[in-house]
Coordinates of C-alpha atoms in Angstrom, one line a residue:
M23 CA 52.6 -9.9 -32.8
K24 CA 48.8 -9.5 -32.9
R25 CA 48.5 -13.3 -33.4
L26 CA 50.8 -13.9 -30.4
F27 CA 48.7 -11.6 -28.2
A28 CA 45.5 -13.3 -29.4
S29 CA 46.9 -16.7 -28.6
I30 CA 47.9 -15.6 -25.1
A31 CA 44.5 -14.1 -24.5
L32 CA 42.7 -17.3 -25.6
A33 CA 44.9 -19.5 -23.5
A34 CA 44.4 -17.3 -20.5
A35 CA 40.7 -17.3 -21.0
A36 CA 40.6 -21.1 -21.4
G37 CA 42.7 -21.6 -18.3
A38 CA 40.5 -19.3 -16.2
T39 CA 37.4 -21.1 -17.4
S40 CA 38.8 -24.6 -16.6
A41 CA 40.4 -23.6 -13.3
Q42 CA 37.4 -21.6 -12.0
A43 CA 34.5 -23.6 -13.1
I44 CA 31.3 -22.8 -11.2
P45 CA 28.5 -25.4 -11.4
A46 CA 25.3 -24.5 -13.2
V47 CA 22.2 -24.1 -11.1
G48 CA 20.1 -27.3 -10.8
Q49 CA 16.7 -27.9 -9.1
Q50 CA 17.8 -30.7 -6.9
P51 CA 17.7 -30.0 -3.1
Y52 CA 20.9 -29.4 -1.3
P53 CA 21.6 -32.5 0.8
G54 CA 21.2 -31.7 4.4
A55 CA 20.7 -28.4 6.2
M56 CA 23.1 -25.6 6.9
T57 CA 23.3 -23.8 10.2
L58 CA 24.0 -20.1 10.6
Q59 CA 24.8 -18.5 13.9
V60 CA 25.2 -14.7 14.0
D61 CA 26.6 -12.7 16.9
A62 CA 25.2 -9.1 16.6
T63 CA 26.3 -7.9 20.0
D64 CA 29.4 -5.9 19.0
L65 CA 27.8 -2.5 18.8
D66 CA 30.9 -0.4 19.4
R67 CA 32.6 -1.7 16.4
K68 CA 29.5 -2.6 14.4
I69 CA 30.8 -6.0 13.5
F70 CA 28.5 -9.0 13.0
R71 CA 30.2 -12.4 13.5
A72 CA 29.0 -15.4 11.6
V73 CA 29.6 -19.1 12.1
Q74 CA 28.2 -21.5 9.5
S75 CA 28.2 -25.3 9.3
L76 CA 27.1 -27.2 6.2
P77 CA 27.1 -30.8 5.0
V78 CA 29.5 -31.5 2.1
R79 CA 30.9 -34.2 -0.1
P80 CA 34.6 -34.6 -0.8
G81 CA 35.8 -32.8 -3.9
P82 CA 35.5 -29.3 -5.4
L83 CA 33.0 -26.9 -3.8
V84 CA 32.1 -23.3 -4.7
L85 CA 30.6 -21.0 -2.1
Y86 CA 28.8 -17.8 -3.1
Y87 CA 28.4 -14.5 -1.2
P88 CA 25.1 -13.0 -2.3
R89 CA 25.6 -10.4 -5.0
W90 CA 22.3 -9.7 -6.8
L91 CA 19.9 -8.7 -4.1
P92 CA 16.1 -8.8 -4.5
G93 CA 14.4 -5.4 -4.1
T94 CA 17.6 -3.5 -5.1
H95 CA 17.3 -4.7 -8.8
A96 CA 21.1 -4.6 -8.9
P97 CA 24.4 -6.3 -7.8
Q98 CA 24.3 -4.5 -4.5
G99 CA 26.0 -7.3 -2.4
N100 CA 29.5 -6.1 -1.4
A101 CA 32.1 -8.8 -0.9
S102 CA 34.5 -6.2 0.6
T103 CA 32.4 -6.3 3.8
L104 CA 33.1 -10.0 4.3
T105 CA 36.3 -10.4 6.3
G106 CA 38.2 -13.1 8.2
L107 CA 36.9 -16.1 6.3
Q108 CA 38.2 -19.4 7.6
V109 CA 37.1 -22.8 6.5
R110 CA 37.7 -26.0 8.5
G111 CA 36.8 -29.7 8.1
N112 CA 37.4 -32.2 10.9
G113 CA 39.2 -29.5 12.7
Q114 CA 41.7 -28.9 9.9
R115 CA 42.0 -25.7 7.9
I116 CA 40.8 -25.9 4.3
E117 CA 42.3 -23.3 1.9
W118 CA 39.9 -21.3 -0.2
R119 CA 40.6 -19.2 -3.4
R120 CA 38.6 -16.3 -4.6
D121 CA 37.4 -16.6 -8.2
T122 CA 39.2 -13.9 -10.2
L123 CA 36.3 -13.4 -12.6
D124 CA 33.5 -13.5 -10.1
V125 CA 34.9 -12.1 -6.8
H126 CA 31.8 -13.2 -4.9
A127 CA 32.6 -16.9 -5.5
F128 CA 35.1 -18.8 -3.3
H129 CA 36.6 -22.1 -4.5
L130 CA 37.8 -24.9 -2.1
H131 CA 38.5 -28.6 -2.2
V132 CA 36.8 -30.7 0.4
P133 CA 39.3 -33.5 1.6
A134 CA 38.3 -37.1 1.7
G135 CA 36.7 -38.1 5.0
V136 CA 35.1 -34.6 5.6
S137 CA 31.3 -34.7 5.6
R138 CA 30.8 -31.3 7.2
I139 CA 32.7 -28.0 7.1
E140 CA 32.6 -25.0 9.4
L141 CA 32.9 -21.4 8.3
E142 CA 33.8 -18.4 10.3
F143 CA 33.8 -14.8 9.1
Q144 CA 32.6 -11.3 9.9
F145 CA 30.5 -8.7 8.3
V146 CA 32.2 -5.4 9.0
S147 CA 29.3 -3.0 8.7
P148 CA 29.8 0.7 7.9
L149 CA 30.8 2.9 10.9
E150 CA 29.3 6.1 9.4
G151 CA 27.2 7.0 6.4
S152 CA 30.0 9.0 4.7
Q153 CA 31.5 5.6 3.7
G154 CA 28.9 5.3 1.0
Q155 CA 26.8 2.6 2.7
R156 CA 24.0 2.6 5.2
V157 CA 24.7 2.5 8.9
V158 CA 23.0 -0.7 10.1
A159 CA 24.0 -0.7 13.8
T160 CA 23.8 2.0 16.4
P161 CA 24.0 1.9 20.3
D162 CA 20.2 1.5 20.3
M163 CA 19.2 -0.5 17.2
L164 CA 20.4 -2.8 14.4
G165 CA 19.2 -4.1 11.1
L166 CA 20.3 -7.6 10.1
Q167 CA 20.1 -8.4 6.4
W168 CA 20.9 -12.1 6.3
N169 CA 22.6 -11.9 2.9
T170 CA 25.5 -10.0 4.6
V171 CA 26.3 -13.0 6.8
L172 CA 25.6 -15.9 4.5
L173 CA 27.7 -18.0 2.2
Y174 CA 25.8 -20.7 0.2
P175 CA 26.8 -23.5 -2.2
A176 CA 26.8 -22.8 -5.9
G177 CA 24.9 -25.1 -8.2
Y178 CA 21.7 -25.0 -6.3
A179 CA 18.6 -22.8 -6.3
A180 CA 18.3 -20.7 -3.2
S181 CA 14.8 -22.2 -2.6
Q182 CA 16.4 -25.7 -2.5
I183 CA 19.0 -24.9 0.3
T184 CA 17.8 -25.3 3.9
V185 CA 19.2 -23.0 6.6
Q186 CA 18.7 -23.1 10.4
P187 CA 19.5 -19.5 11.5
S188 CA 20.0 -18.0 14.9
V189 CA 21.1 -14.7 16.3
S190 CA 22.6 -13.4 19.5
L191 CA 21.3 -9.9 20.3
P192 CA 22.4 -7.3 22.8
A193 CA 21.1 -7.9 26.3
G194 CA 17.5 -7.1 26.8
W195 CA 16.7 -6.1 23.2
S196 CA 13.5 -6.9 21.4
F197 CA 13.2 -7.6 17.7
G198 CA 10.8 -8.0 14.7
S199 CA 11.1 -10.4 11.8
A200 CA 9.0 -12.5 9.5
L201 CA 11.0 -15.6 10.6
A202 CA 9.3 -18.0 12.9
V203 CA 11.0 -18.4 16.3
A204 CA 11.8 -22.0 17.3
S205 CA 13.2 -21.1 20.7
R206 CA 14.8 -18.2 22.7
S207 CA 17.4 -18.7 25.4
G208 CA 18.3 -15.4 27.0
D209 CA 19.3 -13.1 24.1
T210 CA 19.9 -15.8 21.6
V211 CA 17.1 -16.5 19.2
R212 CA 16.8 -19.7 17.2
F213 CA 14.5 -19.6 14.2
K214 CA 12.8 -22.4 12.4
P215 CA 14.5 -23.8 9.3
V216 CA 13.8 -21.9 6.1
S217 CA 15.2 -21.9 2.6
A218 CA 18.1 -19.6 1.8
E219 CA 15.7 -17.7 -0.4
T220 CA 13.3 -17.1 2.4
L221 CA 16.1 -16.2 4.8
V222 CA 17.5 -13.5 2.7
D223 CA 13.9 -12.2 2.2
S224 CA 13.3 -12.0 6.0
P225 CA 15.5 -9.3 7.6
L226 CA 15.4 -8.5 11.3
F227 CA 15.2 -5.1 13.2
A228 CA 16.1 -5.2 16.8
G229 CA 16.4 -2.4 19.4
R230 CA 16.8 -1.3 23.0
H231 CA 13.6 0.8 22.7
Y232 CA 10.9 -1.2 21.0
Q233 CA 7.1 -1.3 20.5
L234 CA 4.8 -3.8 18.8
V235 CA 1.5 -2.7 17.2
D236 CA -1.1 -5.0 15.9
L237 CA -2.4 -3.4 12.7
D238 CA -5.2 -5.9 12.1
P239 CA -6.6 -6.8 15.6
G240 CA -9.4 -9.0 14.3
A241 CA -7.2 -11.0 11.9
A242 CA -7.1 -14.2 14.0
E243 CA -10.8 -14.4 14.5
A244 CA -11.5 -13.7 10.8
G245 CA -8.9 -16.2 9.6
R246 CA -6.7 -13.5 8.0
P247 CA -2.9 -13.5 8.1
P248 CA -1.8 -11.0 10.8
V249 CA -0.2 -7.7 10.0
R250 CA 2.1 -6.1 12.7
L251 CA 4.2 -3.0 13.1
H252 CA 7.6 -3.4 14.9
I253 CA 9.0 0.0 15.9
V254 CA 12.6 0.7 17.2
A255 CA 13.7 4.2 18.1
D256 CA 16.7 6.2 19.4
Q257 CA 14.6 7.2 22.5
P258 CA 11.5 5.7 24.1
S259 CA 9.6 9.0 23.7
Q260 CA 9.8 8.6 19.9
L261 CA 7.7 5.4 20.1
K262 CA 4.6 7.2 21.3
A263 CA 2.2 7.0 18.4
T264 CA -1.2 8.5 19.1
P265 CA -4.3 6.4 18.7
E266 CA -5.2 8.5 15.7
Q267 CA -1.9 7.7 14.1
I268 CA -2.3 4.0 14.7
A269 CA -5.7 4.2 13.2
L270 CA -4.3 5.6 10.0
H271 CA -1.8 2.7 9.7
R272 CA -4.6 0.2 10.3
A273 CA -6.6 2.0 7.6
L274 CA -3.7 1.3 5.3
V275 CA -4.1 -2.4 5.8
T276 CA -7.8 -2.2 5.2
Q277 CA -7.5 -0.1 2.1
A278 CA -4.9 -2.5 0.7
D279 CA -7.3 -5.4 1.2
K280 CA -9.9 -3.5 -0.8
V281 CA -7.4 -3.0 -3.7
F282 CA -5.8 -6.4 -3.9
G283 CA -8.5 -8.6 -2.6
T284 CA -6.5 -11.3 -0.9
R285 CA -3.3 -11.5 1.2
H286 CA -0.4 -13.5 -0.3
F287 CA 1.5 -14.0 2.9
T288 CA 1.2 -16.0 6.1
Q289 CA 2.0 -12.9 8.1
Y290 CA 3.3 -9.4 7.4
E291 CA 5.8 -7.5 9.6
F292 CA 6.5 -3.8 9.1
L293 CA 10.0 -3.1 10.4
L294 CA 10.2 0.6 11.2
A295 CA 13.3 2.4 12.6
L296 CA 13.0 5.9 13.9
S297 CA 16.5 7.2 14.1
D298 CA 18.9 10.0 13.2
Q299 CA 21.8 7.6 13.2
F300 CA 20.5 4.4 11.6
G301 CA 20.5 4.5 7.8
A302 CA 17.4 5.5 5.9
I303 CA 15.8 2.7 4.0
G304 CA 12.7 1.5 2.2
L305 CA 13.1 -2.1 1.0
E306 CA 10.4 -4.6 0.2
H307 CA 10.2 -8.2 1.2
H308 CA 7.4 -10.7 0.7
Q309 CA 6.3 -10.9 4.3
S310 CA 8.0 -7.8 5.8
S311 CA 9.6 -4.5 4.8
E312 CA 12.5 -2.5 6.1
N313 CA 11.6 1.1 6.7
G314 CA 14.1 3.6 8.2
V315 CA 13.0 7.2 8.8
K316 CA 14.0 10.2 11.0
T317 CA 13.0 10.4 14.6
G318 CA 10.0 12.7 14.2
Y319 CA 7.8 10.3 12.3
F320 CA 5.2 10.2 15.1
T321 CA 6.2 13.1 17.3
D322 CA 6.5 15.7 14.5
W323 CA 3.5 14.3 12.6
A324 CA 1.9 17.7 12.0
K325 CA 5.1 19.3 10.6
T326 CA 5.5 17.3 7.4
P327 CA 3.5 14.8 5.3
V328 CA 6.5 14.2 3.0
G329 CA 7.4 10.5 2.9
R330 CA 4.2 9.3 4.5
D331 CA 3.7 6.9 1.6
L332 CA 6.8 4.9 2.5
L333 CA 5.0 2.1 4.4
A334 CA 2.2 2.0 1.8
H335 CA 4.7 1.6 -1.0
E336 CA 6.6 -1.2 0.6
Y337 CA 3.4 -2.9 1.7
A338 CA 2.0 -2.8 -1.9
H339 CA 5.2 -4.6 -3.0
S340 CA 4.1 -7.7 -1.2
W341 CA 1.6 -8.1 -4.0
N342 CA 3.4 -6.3 -6.8
G343 CA 7.0 -7.4 -7.0
K344 CA 7.2 -10.2 -4.4
F345 CA 4.1 -12.3 -5.2
R346 CA 3.6 -11.3 -8.8
R347 CA 7.1 -10.9 -10.0
P348 CA 8.6 -10.2 -13.5
L349 CA 10.0 -13.4 -15.0
D350 CA 13.4 -11.8 -15.6
L351 CA 13.7 -10.9 -11.9
L352 CA 12.8 -14.4 -10.7
T353 CA 16.3 -15.7 -10.7
P354 CA 17.2 -19.0 -9.0
N355 CA 19.9 -17.6 -6.7
F356 CA 21.6 -14.4 -5.7
N357 CA 24.5 -14.6 -8.1
I358 CA 22.7 -14.9 -11.3
P359 CA 22.2 -11.4 -12.9
M360 CA 18.7 -9.9 -12.8
Q361 CA 17.0 -8.1 -15.7
N362 CA 14.8 -5.1 -15.0
S363 CA 12.6 -4.8 -18.1
L364 CA 9.3 -4.7 -16.2
L365 CA 10.2 -2.3 -13.4
W366 CA 7.7 0.1 -14.8
V367 CA 5.1 -2.4 -13.4
Y368 CA 7.1 -3.6 -10.4
E369 CA 8.0 -0.1 -9.2
G370 CA 5.9 2.2 -11.3
Q371 CA 2.5 0.7 -10.5
T372 CA 3.7 0.2 -6.9
Q373 CA 4.5 4.0 -6.8
Y374 CA 1.0 4.6 -8.1
W375 CA -0.7 2.4 -5.4
G376 CA 1.6 3.5 -2.6
K377 CA 0.6 7.1 -3.2
V378 CA -3.1 6.2 -3.6
L379 CA -3.2 4.0 -0.5
A380 CA -1.5 6.7 1.5
A381 CA -4.3 9.1 0.5
R382 CA -7.1 6.5 0.9
S383 CA -5.9 5.6 4.4
G384 CA -5.5 9.2 5.5
L385 CA -1.7 9.0 5.9
M386 CA -1.7 11.9 3.5
N387 CA -4.6 14.2 3.0
A388 CA -6.0 14.9 -0.5
S389 CA -4.4 18.3 -0.8
D390 CA -0.9 17.0 0.0
A391 CA -1.4 14.0 -2.3
R392 CA -2.2 16.5 -5.2
D393 CA 0.9 18.6 -4.3
D394 CA 3.0 15.5 -4.3
L395 CA 1.7 14.6 -7.7
A396 CA 2.4 18.1 -8.9
A397 CA 6.0 17.9 -7.7
A398 CA 6.5 14.6 -9.6
A399 CA 4.8 15.9 -12.8
A400 CA 6.9 19.1 -12.8
W401 CA 10.2 17.3 -12.3
L402 CA 9.3 14.9 -15.2
E403 CA 8.2 17.8 -17.4
M404 CA 11.8 19.0 -17.2
R405 CA 13.3 15.6 -18.2
T406 CA 15.1 16.9 -21.3
G407 CA 17.0 13.6 -21.4
R408 CA 13.9 11.9 -22.8
A409 CA 15.2 13.1 -26.2
W410 CA 18.0 10.5 -26.1
R411 CA 17.0 8.0 -23.4
N412 CA 13.6 6.5 -23.3
L413 CA 11.7 5.4 -20.2
Q414 CA 12.3 1.7 -21.0
D415 CA 16.1 2.2 -20.8
T416 CA 15.8 3.9 -17.3
T417 CA 14.8 0.4 -15.9
N418 CA 18.5 -0.4 -16.2
E419 CA 19.4 2.5 -13.9
A420 CA 20.0 0.4 -10.8
I421 CA 22.6 -1.7 -12.7
V422 CA 24.1 1.2 -14.7
N423 CA 24.5 3.5 -11.7
S424 CA 24.6 1.7 -8.4
R425 CA 25.5 4.8 -6.5
W426 CA 22.4 6.7 -7.8
H427 CA 24.2 10.1 -7.9
R428 CA 24.1 12.0 -11.2
D429 CA 25.2 15.6 -11.8
W430 CA 22.8 16.3 -14.6
T431 CA 19.8 14.2 -13.6
N432 CA 17.2 15.7 -15.9
W433 CA 19.5 15.0 -18.9
Q434 CA 21.1 11.8 -17.8
R435 CA 17.8 10.6 -16.4
A436 CA 17.6 8.3 -13.3
A437 CA 15.0 5.8 -11.9
D438 CA 12.2 7.6 -13.8
Y439 CA 10.2 4.4 -14.1
Y440 CA 8.8 5.2 -10.6
D441 CA 7.0 8.4 -11.2
E442 CA 6.7 8.6 -15.0
A443 CA 5.1 5.2 -14.9
R444 CA 2.9 6.4 -12.0
L445 CA 1.6 9.1 -14.4
F446 CA 0.8 6.7 -17.2
W447 CA -0.8 4.3 -14.8
L448 CA -3.1 7.2 -13.8
E449 CA -3.8 7.6 -17.5
A450 CA -4.6 3.9 -17.8
D451 CA -7.0 4.3 -14.9
M452 CA -8.8 7.2 -16.6
L453 CA -9.0 5.3 -19.9
I454 CA -10.7 2.4 -18.1
R455 CA -13.1 4.7 -16.3
D456 CA -14.0 6.5 -19.5
A457 CA -14.5 3.4 -21.6
S458 CA -16.5 1.6 -18.9
K459 CA -18.6 4.7 -18.0
G460 CA -17.2 4.6 -14.5
Q461 CA -18.0 0.9 -13.9
R462 CA -14.4 -0.2 -13.8
S463 CA -11.0 1.2 -12.9
L464 CA -7.4 0.3 -12.3
D465 CA -8.5 -1.2 -9.0
D466 CA -10.2 -4.0 -11.0
F467 CA -6.9 -4.7 -12.7
A468 CA -5.0 -4.8 -9.4
R469 CA -7.5 -7.2 -7.9
A470 CA -7.5 -9.5 -10.9
F471 CA -3.7 -9.4 -11.5
F472 CA -2.2 -9.2 -8.0
G473 CA -5.0 -10.9 -6.1
V474 CA -5.1 -14.0 -8.3
E475 CA -4.9 -17.5 -6.8
P476 CA -6.1 -16.8 -3.2
G477 CA -4.0 -18.6 -0.6
R478 CA -0.9 -18.8 -2.8
V479 CA 2.3 -17.3 -1.2
S480 CA 5.0 -18.5 -3.6
P481 CA 5.9 -16.1 -6.4
L482 CA 3.9 -16.1 -9.6
A483 CA 5.9 -14.8 -12.6
Y484 CA 4.6 -12.6 -15.4
R485 CA 5.7 -11.2 -18.8
F486 CA 4.7 -8.1 -20.7
E487 CA 2.0 -10.0 -22.5
D488 CA 0.4 -11.1 -19.2
V489 CA 0.0 -7.4 -18.2
V490 CA -1.5 -6.6 -21.5
R491 CA -3.9 -9.6 -21.4
E492 CA -5.2 -8.7 -18.0
L493 CA -5.7 -5.0 -18.8
D494 CA -7.6 -6.1 -21.9
R495 CA -9.9 -8.4 -19.8
V496 CA -10.7 -5.4 -17.5
Q497 CA -11.3 -3.1 -20.5
P498 CA -10.6 -3.8 -24.2
H499 CA -8.0 -1.3 -25.6
D500 CA -4.8 -1.3 -27.5
W501 CA -2.8 -1.7 -24.3
A502 CA 0.3 -3.0 -25.9
G503 CA 0.5 0.1 -28.1
F504 CA -0.4 2.3 -25.1
L505 CA 2.4 0.9 -23.0
R506 CA 5.0 0.8 -25.7
R507 CA 4.3 4.4 -26.7
H508 CA 5.0 5.5 -23.1
L509 CA 8.0 3.3 -22.7
D510 CA 9.7 4.0 -26.0
R511 CA 8.9 7.6 -26.9
H512 CA 11.5 10.4 -27.1
D513 CA 9.2 13.4 -27.7
G514 CA 7.5 15.9 -25.4
G515 CA 7.5 16.3 -21.6
A516 CA 5.8 14.4 -18.8
P517 CA 2.9 12.1 -19.7
L518 CA 0.1 14.5 -18.4
E519 CA -2.8 13.1 -20.4
G520 CA -4.0 11.0 -17.4
L521 CA -3.9 14.1 -15.2
A522 CA -6.0 16.1 -17.6
R523 CA -8.5 13.2 -17.9
S524 CA -8.8 13.2 -14.1
G525 CA -9.8 16.9 -14.2
W526 CA -6.5 18.6 -13.3
R527 CA -3.5 20.2 -15.0
L528 CA 0.0 21.0 -14.0
A529 CA 0.3 24.8 -13.3
W530 CA 2.8 27.2 -11.8
T531 CA 2.6 29.6 -8.9
D532 CA 5.1 32.1 -7.4
K533 CA 4.7 30.7 -3.9
P534 CA 5.4 27.1 -2.9
S535 CA 2.7 25.1 -1.2
E536 CA 3.3 24.0 2.4
F537 CA 3.9 20.5 1.0
Y538 CA 6.6 21.8 -1.3
K539 CA 8.2 23.8 1.5
A540 CA 8.3 20.5 3.5
L541 CA 9.9 18.8 0.4
E542 CA 12.6 21.5 0.3
T543 CA 13.2 21.0 4.0
R544 CA 13.5 17.3 3.7
N545 CA 15.9 17.6 0.7
R546 CA 17.8 20.4 2.5
V547 CA 17.7 22.7 -0.5
A548 CA 16.2 26.0 -1.7
D549 CA 14.6 25.0 -5.0
F550 CA 15.0 27.5 -7.9
G551 CA 14.8 24.6 -10.4
Y552 CA 11.7 25.9 -12.3
S553 CA 13.0 29.5 -12.6
L554 CA 16.8 29.8 -12.9
G555 CA 17.2 26.1 -13.1
F556 CA 19.1 25.0 -10.0
E557 CA 18.8 24.0 -6.3
V558 CA 21.0 25.4 -3.5
S559 CA 21.9 23.5 -0.4
T560 CA 20.6 25.0 2.8
E561 CA 23.7 23.9 4.7
P562 CA 26.4 26.5 4.1
N563 CA 30.1 25.7 3.8
K564 CA 32.9 28.2 4.5
D565 CA 32.4 30.1 1.2
G566 CA 28.7 29.9 0.7
H567 CA 26.1 27.4 -0.3
K568 CA 26.6 24.5 -2.7
I569 CA 24.7 24.4 -5.9
A570 CA 23.1 20.9 -5.7
Q571 CA 21.4 20.5 -9.0
V572 CA 21.5 22.3 -12.3
L573 CA 18.8 21.5 -15.0
W574 CA 20.3 20.8 -18.4
G575 CA 19.1 23.5 -20.8
S576 CA 17.9 25.9 -18.1
P577 CA 18.9 29.6 -17.9
A578 CA 21.6 28.8 -15.4
F579 CA 22.9 26.0 -17.5
E580 CA 23.1 28.2 -20.6
A581 CA 25.0 30.8 -18.5
G582 CA 27.6 28.2 -17.5
V583 CA 26.6 27.3 -14.0
A584 CA 27.5 23.7 -12.9
P585 CA 26.6 21.5 -10.0
S586 CA 28.9 21.3 -7.0
S587 CA 30.1 24.8 -7.4
T588 CA 29.4 27.2 -4.5
L589 CA 27.0 30.2 -4.8
V590 CA 28.8 33.0 -2.9
A591 CA 26.7 36.1 -3.9
V592 CA 23.8 37.4 -5.9
N593 CA 23.8 40.8 -7.5
G594 CA 26.7 41.9 -5.2
R595 CA 25.3 40.6 -1.9
A596 CA 26.0 37.4 0.0
Y597 CA 23.7 34.7 -1.0
K598 CA 20.5 34.1 1.0
A599 CA 17.6 32.3 -0.3
E600 CA 15.1 35.1 0.3
W601 CA 17.5 37.6 -1.3
L602 CA 17.7 35.5 -4.5
K603 CA 13.9 35.2 -4.5
D604 CA 13.6 39.0 -4.4
Q605 CA 16.1 39.3 -7.3
I606 CA 14.2 36.8 -9.4
T607 CA 11.0 38.8 -8.9
E608 CA 12.7 42.1 -9.6
A609 CA 14.3 40.7 -12.8
R610 CA 10.8 39.8 -14.0
D611 CA 9.9 43.4 -14.2
S612 CA 13.3 45.0 -14.9
G613 CA 14.5 42.5 -17.5
K614 CA 18.1 42.8 -16.1
P615 CA 20.2 39.6 -15.9
I616 CA 20.9 38.2 -12.4
E617 CA 24.6 38.2 -11.5
L618 CA 25.8 35.2 -9.6
L619 CA 29.2 35.0 -8.0
V620 CA 30.2 31.3 -7.9
R621 CA 33.3 29.5 -6.9
S622 CA 34.6 26.3 -8.4
G623 CA 37.8 25.1 -6.7
D624 CA 40.0 28.2 -6.4
L625 CA 38.3 30.0 -9.2
Y626 CA 35.7 32.8 -8.6
R627 CA 33.7 34.1 -11.5
T628 CA 30.6 36.2 -12.1
V629 CA 27.9 34.5 -14.1
K630 CA 25.0 36.5 -15.7
V631 CA 21.7 34.6 -15.9
A632 CA 19.1 36.0 -18.3
Y633 CA 15.7 35.1 -16.9
R634 CA 12.4 37.0 -16.7
G635 CA 9.9 34.3 -15.7
G636 CA 9.7 35.0 -12.0
L637 CA 9.5 32.4 -9.3
R638 CA 7.8 29.2 -10.3
Y639 CA 6.6 26.3 -8.1
P640 CA 4.4 23.4 -9.3
T641 CA 0.7 23.1 -8.4
L642 CA -2.3 21.3 -9.7
Q643 CA -5.2 23.4 -11.1
R644 CA -8.7 22.2 -11.8
I645 CA -9.9 22.0 -15.4
E646 CA -13.3 23.5 -15.8
G647 CA -15.9 21.2 -17.3
V648 CA -14.0 18.0 -16.6
P649 CA -15.2 15.8 -13.7
D650 CA -12.8 15.6 -10.7
R651 CA -11.9 11.9 -11.1
L652 CA -8.6 12.4 -9.2
S653 CA -10.5 12.9 -6.0
E654 CA -12.4 9.7 -6.8
V655 CA -9.1 7.9 -7.1
L656 CA -7.8 9.2 -3.8
A657 CA -11.0 8.7 -1.8
P658 CA -11.2 5.8 0.7
R659 CA -13.0 2.6 -0.4

C-alpha cells in the first residue's frame, strides 16, 4: 500500500511539473512594450480597473501577478485582490488556468495569428482596515501601488520588460510620483515608458487636497537631483505646515547629504498622506517613499514627537536598501523568493540613520531622541526569546509571520533586527571613534559604503564580506567577529555596550517621560510592562480593558495572566490606569500581592501577582567620567 501511495504521489508531482511548467528567468529583453491603463475613479467601491495590452507570440504563455514585493521583504502580494480577469486576442476570448502550485501564475495558450493580447481585471482594494489590509482609497485620497494592477510575462527579468503606464484620477485631483509624465489630458495622466521593475518601485499618491513643497530649492542651480514633498490630506487645513516645520524637513535633506555624500537618484519624491482613514504606511522606494500618518502631523506638531523619524528612515533607504542592496534581495522579478539574511544592515542601519538624521535635522530634539533610544533599549532588554532565537533568525520574520501579530512578542521575538541592530551599530560607531581618537565614525563608513560610485542610480549589490571589508577600511577591527557575535548570541539582554561607550546607561524611573507618555498614547495602551509585565488597552470594551501584551517570564506571566484577556478590576475596584499605578506603588511598601480580576471568554478569575518593584519606566542616565559621545552623534553636521 505504501508503494502504491508513493507511486501515485510521484505521478501526480510529475504531471503537475510537466503541465504547469513556468519558464526560467532569462536576461533577454521582452519583445515590445506593454501598455497599462488604470482607472482609479471608483472611490465609492474602492475598485481600481486595469486594462493591459502586450505583444505576444503564439504558444504557451505564463503571466505573473507580483508576489514578493520589494521593501516588504516577504510574499505580500495578494492574488485574492485580483478579480474579473479576462484575456482576449483578435477580439476572441483566451482561456487562462491558474497554476495550482503557484497561485500567482496564470497559464494560457496564445492562438496562431495573435500577436497582441488584451487583459482586463480589477484590483478590489480593502473597504476597511479590519479586513487585515491597508485602506488605499478614501473620498479624498488614494495610493496606487502598481504591483496591484499589473500582470507581467514569466521568463523575463522585471528590468527587461517595458511598460507604458497611465492612470485616470478623480476629477480635479493632484498627484505625486517618481514617474515622469509624458502627457496629461484632463484627469488622465500618461507616463513615460519604464521597466516593470521601475514601475513597481514608483507608487503614486493622489488627493483632492494637495500641496507640493520643494525641499531643496537650490538643487537645479547647483546641479543636484531635486527632492520634493507631496502632501495629501483629509482636509485643506491639515496641509498648513509652518515655515519652521518646512525648514526642519529641508534640514533632513541637507543632513542626509552630509552622511551619504552623493545622491543616487534622478529625483526624490516624498509621498505623505495625512489621514485618519487612509492606511498608515512607511515603505521605501529608490526615488520616492510612501508615508501615511495621522492628520495632526503638522497641526499637532507640539503634542508628540513620536514617529517624527518616519520620513528620515524611508529617505535613508534610498541609499541603504535601494541603491546598496543585499545580494539575496536583488531578485530578477517579483515572483522569485527573496532572502533576508542582511536585513540587520538594510533595516538595522537604516533604523540607526533614520533616528540620527531626525535628531540632526531637528525633527526630534536631543532629549526626545534619547528617550526614544531608552524605550528601544528597554524593550530589547526584556527579550527573553534571545535564549532560543538569535537575532540572525529574526531577519526571517517578515516571511515567517506576514501578519506581524504575536501574543508573546518578547519570547517569540519579532522584527528585532531594526532596533537591536540599531544598538550594535551605535557600538560600532563608538568603537571607530575610540580607536581613531575621534577622527572617524560610522559617518565615514556610510559615506564610503552607500555614497560609492557618484552618479550611479542602478542597484549595487553587497554581501556580508563587503560590509566587513568597508568597516575595516574605515577602522581596522575584528568586524566579522563583532557582527557574528551580535547576530548569533543567545546570552544576556540588549546590546548596551555602545550606549555605555557613548556616555549613557539604561536606567529606570517611577514616572514616564513626556516622550514615553506620547508613545503610550500612540499605541493606545497604559504600559505596565516593566513592572507587572503587561500593557492594557486604553480603549475599554463592555467588561473592562483588554490586556494587550504580557511579557514572558514577568510577574504577571508567572501568575497566569495571558494576552487578550480583559482586566476588570484591581484589588476589588474597577480597573483604571491611575488606580493600578497606586496599587503598584502601595505593594512596593506593603509587600502584598496585587489581585487582578480578569475575564477570558466566559470565565472570571482572580489572579494574585507578587511584585514589589514599584513603577518602572525607561530613561537614559549619564555615566560620570565618560564623554557624552551620544550628543556628538545626534548633533547636526
